[in-house]
Short mmCIF file of C-alpha atoms in Angstrom, two decimals:
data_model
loop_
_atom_site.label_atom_id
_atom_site.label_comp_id
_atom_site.label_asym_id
_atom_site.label_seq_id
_atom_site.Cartn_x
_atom_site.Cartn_y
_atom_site.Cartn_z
CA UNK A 1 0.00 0.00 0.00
CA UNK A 2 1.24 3.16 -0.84
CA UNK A 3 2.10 6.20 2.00
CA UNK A 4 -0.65 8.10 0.69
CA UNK A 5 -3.31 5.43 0.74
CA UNK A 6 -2.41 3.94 3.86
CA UNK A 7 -2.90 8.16 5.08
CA UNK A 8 -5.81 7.85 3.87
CA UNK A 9 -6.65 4.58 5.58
CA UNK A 10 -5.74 5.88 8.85
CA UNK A 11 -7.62 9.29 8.97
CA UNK A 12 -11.17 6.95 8.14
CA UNK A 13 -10.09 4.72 10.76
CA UNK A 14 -9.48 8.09 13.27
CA UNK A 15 -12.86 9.54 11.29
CA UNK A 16 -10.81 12.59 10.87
CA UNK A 17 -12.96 13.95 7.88
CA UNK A 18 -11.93 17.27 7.73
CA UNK A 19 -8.28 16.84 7.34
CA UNK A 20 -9.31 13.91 4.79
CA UNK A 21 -11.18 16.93 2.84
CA UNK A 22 -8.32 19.10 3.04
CA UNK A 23 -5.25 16.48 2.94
CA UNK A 24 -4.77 17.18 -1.33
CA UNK A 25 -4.39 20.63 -0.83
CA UNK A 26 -2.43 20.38 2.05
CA UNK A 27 -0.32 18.11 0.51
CA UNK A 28 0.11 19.91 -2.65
CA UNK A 29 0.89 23.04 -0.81
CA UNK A 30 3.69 21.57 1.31
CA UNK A 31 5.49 19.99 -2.08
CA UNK A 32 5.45 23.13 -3.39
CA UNK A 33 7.52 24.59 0.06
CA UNK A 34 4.65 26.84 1.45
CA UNK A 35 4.41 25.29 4.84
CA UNK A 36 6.95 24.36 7.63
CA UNK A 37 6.57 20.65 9.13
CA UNK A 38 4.68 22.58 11.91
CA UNK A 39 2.39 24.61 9.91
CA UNK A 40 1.76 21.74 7.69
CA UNK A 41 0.28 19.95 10.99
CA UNK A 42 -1.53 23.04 12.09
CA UNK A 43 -3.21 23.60 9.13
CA UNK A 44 -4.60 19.52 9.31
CA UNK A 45 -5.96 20.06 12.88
CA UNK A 46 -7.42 23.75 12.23
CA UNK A 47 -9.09 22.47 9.02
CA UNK A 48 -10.19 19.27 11.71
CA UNK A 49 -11.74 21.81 14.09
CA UNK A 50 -13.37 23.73 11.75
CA UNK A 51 -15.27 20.72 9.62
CA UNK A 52 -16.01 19.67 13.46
CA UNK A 53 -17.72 23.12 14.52
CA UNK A 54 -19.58 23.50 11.11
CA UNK A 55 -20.70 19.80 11.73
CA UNK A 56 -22.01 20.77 15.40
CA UNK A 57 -23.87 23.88 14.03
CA UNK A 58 -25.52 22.03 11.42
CA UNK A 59 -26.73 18.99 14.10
CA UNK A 60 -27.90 21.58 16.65
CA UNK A 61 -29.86 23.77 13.96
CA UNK A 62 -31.39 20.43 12.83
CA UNK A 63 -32.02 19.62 16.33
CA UNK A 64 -33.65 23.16 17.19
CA UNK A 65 -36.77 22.15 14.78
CA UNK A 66 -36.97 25.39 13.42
CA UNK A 67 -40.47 25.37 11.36
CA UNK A 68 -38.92 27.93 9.13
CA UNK A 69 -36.08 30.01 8.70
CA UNK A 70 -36.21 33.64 10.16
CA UNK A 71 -33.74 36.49 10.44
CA UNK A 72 -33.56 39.16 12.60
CA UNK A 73 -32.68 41.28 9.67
CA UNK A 74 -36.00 41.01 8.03
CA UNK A 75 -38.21 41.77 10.85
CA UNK A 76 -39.75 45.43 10.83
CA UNK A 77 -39.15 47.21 13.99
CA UNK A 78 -40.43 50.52 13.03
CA UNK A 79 -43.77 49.24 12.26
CA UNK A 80 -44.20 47.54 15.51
CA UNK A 81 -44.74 48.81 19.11
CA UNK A 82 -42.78 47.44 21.92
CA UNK A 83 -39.72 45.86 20.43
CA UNK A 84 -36.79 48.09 19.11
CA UNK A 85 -33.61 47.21 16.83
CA UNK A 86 -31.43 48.22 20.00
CA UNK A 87 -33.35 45.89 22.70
CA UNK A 88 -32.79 43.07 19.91
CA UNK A 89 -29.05 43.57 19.34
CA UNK A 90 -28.54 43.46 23.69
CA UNK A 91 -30.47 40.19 23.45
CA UNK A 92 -28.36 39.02 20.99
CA UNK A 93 -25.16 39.39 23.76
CA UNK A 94 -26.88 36.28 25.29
CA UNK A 95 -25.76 37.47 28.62
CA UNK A 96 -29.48 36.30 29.41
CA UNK A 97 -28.93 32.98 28.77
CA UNK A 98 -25.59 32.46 30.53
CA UNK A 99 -27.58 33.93 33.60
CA UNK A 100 -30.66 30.98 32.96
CA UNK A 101 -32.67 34.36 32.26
CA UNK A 102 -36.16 33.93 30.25
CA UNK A 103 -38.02 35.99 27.68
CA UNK A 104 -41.29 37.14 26.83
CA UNK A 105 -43.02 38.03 24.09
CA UNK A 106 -46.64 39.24 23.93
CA UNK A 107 -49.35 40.62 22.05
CA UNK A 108 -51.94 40.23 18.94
CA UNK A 109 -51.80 38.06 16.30
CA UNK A 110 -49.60 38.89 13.55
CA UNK A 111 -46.94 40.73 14.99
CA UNK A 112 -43.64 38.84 14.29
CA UNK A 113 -43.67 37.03 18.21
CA UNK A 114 -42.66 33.80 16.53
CA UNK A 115 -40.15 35.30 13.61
CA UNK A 116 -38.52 37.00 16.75
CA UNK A 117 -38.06 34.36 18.89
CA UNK A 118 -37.00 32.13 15.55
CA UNK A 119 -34.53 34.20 14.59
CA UNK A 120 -32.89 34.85 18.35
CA UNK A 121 -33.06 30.94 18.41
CA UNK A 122 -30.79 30.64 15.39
CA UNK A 123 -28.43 33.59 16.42
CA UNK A 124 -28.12 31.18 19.48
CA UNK A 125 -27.43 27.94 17.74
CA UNK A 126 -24.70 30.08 15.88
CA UNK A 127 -23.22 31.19 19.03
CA UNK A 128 -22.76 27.42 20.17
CA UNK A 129 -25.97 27.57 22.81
CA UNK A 130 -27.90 24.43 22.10
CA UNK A 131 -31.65 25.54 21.45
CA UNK A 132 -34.84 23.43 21.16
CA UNK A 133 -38.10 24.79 19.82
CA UNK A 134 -41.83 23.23 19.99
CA UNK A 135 -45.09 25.23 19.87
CA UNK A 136 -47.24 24.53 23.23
CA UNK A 137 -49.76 21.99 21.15
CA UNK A 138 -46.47 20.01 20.19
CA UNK A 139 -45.00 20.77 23.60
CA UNK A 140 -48.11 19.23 25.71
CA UNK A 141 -48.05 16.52 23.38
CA UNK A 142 -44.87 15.38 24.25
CA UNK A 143 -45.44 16.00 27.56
CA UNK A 144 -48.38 13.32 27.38
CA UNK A 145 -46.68 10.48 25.34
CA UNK A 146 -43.60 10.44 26.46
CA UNK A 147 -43.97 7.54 28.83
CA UNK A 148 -44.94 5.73 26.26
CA UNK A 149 -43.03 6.83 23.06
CA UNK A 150 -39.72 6.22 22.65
CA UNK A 151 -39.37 8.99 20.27
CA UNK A 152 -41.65 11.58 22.82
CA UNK A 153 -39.25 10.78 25.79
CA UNK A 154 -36.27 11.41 23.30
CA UNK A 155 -37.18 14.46 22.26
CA UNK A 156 -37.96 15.25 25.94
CA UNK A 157 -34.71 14.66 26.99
CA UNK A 158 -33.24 17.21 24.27
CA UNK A 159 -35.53 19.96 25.78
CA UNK A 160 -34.34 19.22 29.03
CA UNK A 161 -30.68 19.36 28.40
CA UNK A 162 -31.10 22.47 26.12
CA UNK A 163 -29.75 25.93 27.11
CA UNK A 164 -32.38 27.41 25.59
CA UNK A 165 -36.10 26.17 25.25
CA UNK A 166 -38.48 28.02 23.05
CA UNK A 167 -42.52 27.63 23.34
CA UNK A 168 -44.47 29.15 20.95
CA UNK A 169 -47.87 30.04 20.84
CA UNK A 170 -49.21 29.79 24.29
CA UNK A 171 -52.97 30.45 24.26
CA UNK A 172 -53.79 29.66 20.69
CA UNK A 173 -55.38 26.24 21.93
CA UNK A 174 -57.19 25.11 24.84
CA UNK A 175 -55.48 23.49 27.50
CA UNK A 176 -56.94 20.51 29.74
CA UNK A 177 -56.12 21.29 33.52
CA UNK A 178 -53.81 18.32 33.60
CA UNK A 179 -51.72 19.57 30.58
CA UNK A 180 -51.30 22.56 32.32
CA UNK A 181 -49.86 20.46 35.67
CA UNK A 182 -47.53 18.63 32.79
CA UNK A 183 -46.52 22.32 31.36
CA UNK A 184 -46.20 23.50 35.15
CA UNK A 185 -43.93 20.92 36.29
CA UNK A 186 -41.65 21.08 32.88
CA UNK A 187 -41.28 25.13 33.87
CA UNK A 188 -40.57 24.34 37.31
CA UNK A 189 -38.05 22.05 36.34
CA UNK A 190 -36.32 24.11 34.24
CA UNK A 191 -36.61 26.93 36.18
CA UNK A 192 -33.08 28.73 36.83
CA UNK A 193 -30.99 25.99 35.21
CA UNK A 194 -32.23 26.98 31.58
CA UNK A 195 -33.54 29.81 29.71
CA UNK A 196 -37.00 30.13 28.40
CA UNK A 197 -38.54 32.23 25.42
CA UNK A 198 -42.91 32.27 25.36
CA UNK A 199 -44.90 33.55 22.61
CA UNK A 200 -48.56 34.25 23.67
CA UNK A 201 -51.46 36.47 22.46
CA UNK A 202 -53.10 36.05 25.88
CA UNK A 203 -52.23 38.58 29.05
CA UNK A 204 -51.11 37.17 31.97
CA UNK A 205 -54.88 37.98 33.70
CA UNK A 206 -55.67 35.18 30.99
CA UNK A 207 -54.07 32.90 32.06
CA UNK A 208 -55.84 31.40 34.42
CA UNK A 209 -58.67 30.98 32.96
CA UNK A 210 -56.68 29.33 29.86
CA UNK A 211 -55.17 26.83 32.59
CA UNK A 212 -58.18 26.11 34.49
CA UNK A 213 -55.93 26.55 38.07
CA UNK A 214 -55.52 29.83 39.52
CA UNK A 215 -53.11 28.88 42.09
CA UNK A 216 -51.08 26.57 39.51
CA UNK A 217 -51.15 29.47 36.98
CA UNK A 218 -49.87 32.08 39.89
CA UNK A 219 -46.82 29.38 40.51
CA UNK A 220 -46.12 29.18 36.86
CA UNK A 221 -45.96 33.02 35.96
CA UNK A 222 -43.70 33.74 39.13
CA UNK A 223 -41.60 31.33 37.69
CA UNK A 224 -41.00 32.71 34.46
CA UNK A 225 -41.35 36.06 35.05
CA UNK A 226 -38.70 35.85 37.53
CA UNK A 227 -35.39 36.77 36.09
CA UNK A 228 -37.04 37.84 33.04
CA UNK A 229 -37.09 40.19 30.14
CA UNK A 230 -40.88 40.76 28.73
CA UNK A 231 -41.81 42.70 25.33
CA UNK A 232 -45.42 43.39 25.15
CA UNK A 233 -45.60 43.93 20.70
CA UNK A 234 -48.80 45.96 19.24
CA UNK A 235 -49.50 47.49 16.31
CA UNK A 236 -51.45 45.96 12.34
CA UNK A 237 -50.55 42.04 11.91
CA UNK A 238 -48.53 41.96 8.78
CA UNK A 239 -50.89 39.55 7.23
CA UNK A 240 -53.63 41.97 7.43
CA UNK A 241 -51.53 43.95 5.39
CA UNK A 242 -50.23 41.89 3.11
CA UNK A 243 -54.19 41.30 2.49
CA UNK A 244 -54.74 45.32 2.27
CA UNK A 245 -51.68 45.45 -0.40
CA UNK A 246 -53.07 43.02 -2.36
CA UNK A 247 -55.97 44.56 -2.42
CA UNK A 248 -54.60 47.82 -3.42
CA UNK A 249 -53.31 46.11 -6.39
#
């Protein structure tokens, strides 16, 4: 076998893949005198780390189940009340999350809750915090099955261990008074160990109606409003006026 393959042979056996990807050029580089014996080797393990950081990114943005793809960029702040460009770039420090802090998003409808907290989950994942994301139907779901389901309990688990957890659209559906326990005793457990971000078009003086427990819903909100950060949004959902520009037309 020849140097080169048995190389070759070696780095699969080691699963080195990134220096595999980048052993040509390397190579070819070096023959040509550009590197010393030591930057030859630092340029293998830098080109390891990298195609091992890309490689986390892409398993912990798969993991985050993102429904879509948002960006901060896109999202208009001067059309909406209660959320400015410069409270979004000091969320984006994460100093929040490092401190298990949660954050709150509130209002109508139609107002970019769930593009915002999307696209602070994904400046997360990029930062290296591991982020999961469910809306509350999918959430309580879980939460029932996963005694049961292999798959539920897995998923579970993810939540659990993530740095950030992300529940979306709180309110939208009607919650049984034993979800609620199950949603109560998933926010107490993650209370102070991990951050949370909730997206909910009901007030807080909804809530316990929509949990059917006013003592359990008094519990709940003191535990994510402490430590927190909330943004109360209002202004015209942006699918009312995409309607009204279409109509225009």
């Amino acid at each position: 076998m020849k140097t080169y393959d048995k190389v070759l042979s070696q780095l699969t056996t080691l699963n080195l893949k990134g220096i595999t990807k980048k052993l040509d050029e390397a190579v070819n580089e070096a023959e040509r005198g550009q590197f010393s014996y030591i930057s030859f080797i630092d340029y293998l393990l830098q080109a390891e780390l990298n195609f091992r950081i890309e490689r986390r990114l892409q398993r912990n943005m798969t993991g985050a189940h993102f429904p879509v793809q948002k960006k901060i960029e896109d999202f208009e702040f001067g059309l909406i009340k209660g959320v400015s460009k410069m409270d979004i770039s000091q969320v984006l420090e994460f100093n929040w999350i490092d401190k298990h802090e949660n954050m709150l998003f509130f209002g109508p409808p139609g107002l970019g809750k769930t593009h915002l907290a999307i696209s602070i989950g994904i400046k997360a994942v990029e930062k290296g915090y591991v982020v999961s994301f469910e809306r509350m139907t999918a959430l309580i779901k879980l939460l029932k099955t996963s005694d049961i389901q292999r798959s539920a309990s897995f998923r579970l688990n993810r939540i659990i261990k993530s740095d950030l957890i992300i529940i979306d659209e709180i309110g939208y559906s009607p919650i049984e008074r034993k979800e609620a326990n199950l949603f109560f005793n998933l926010v107490s457990e993650l209370y102070e160990k991990k951050s949370i971000i909730i997206t909910s078009n009901k007030n807080f003086s909804e809530w316990a109606e929509m949990m059917g427990d006013e003592i359990m819903t008094t519990a709940l909100l003191d535990r994510l409003l402490h430590h927190s950060k909330i943004f109360n949004l209002d202004g015209v959902s942006y699918r009312i006026k995409k309607i009204k520009k279409k109509e225009v037309k």
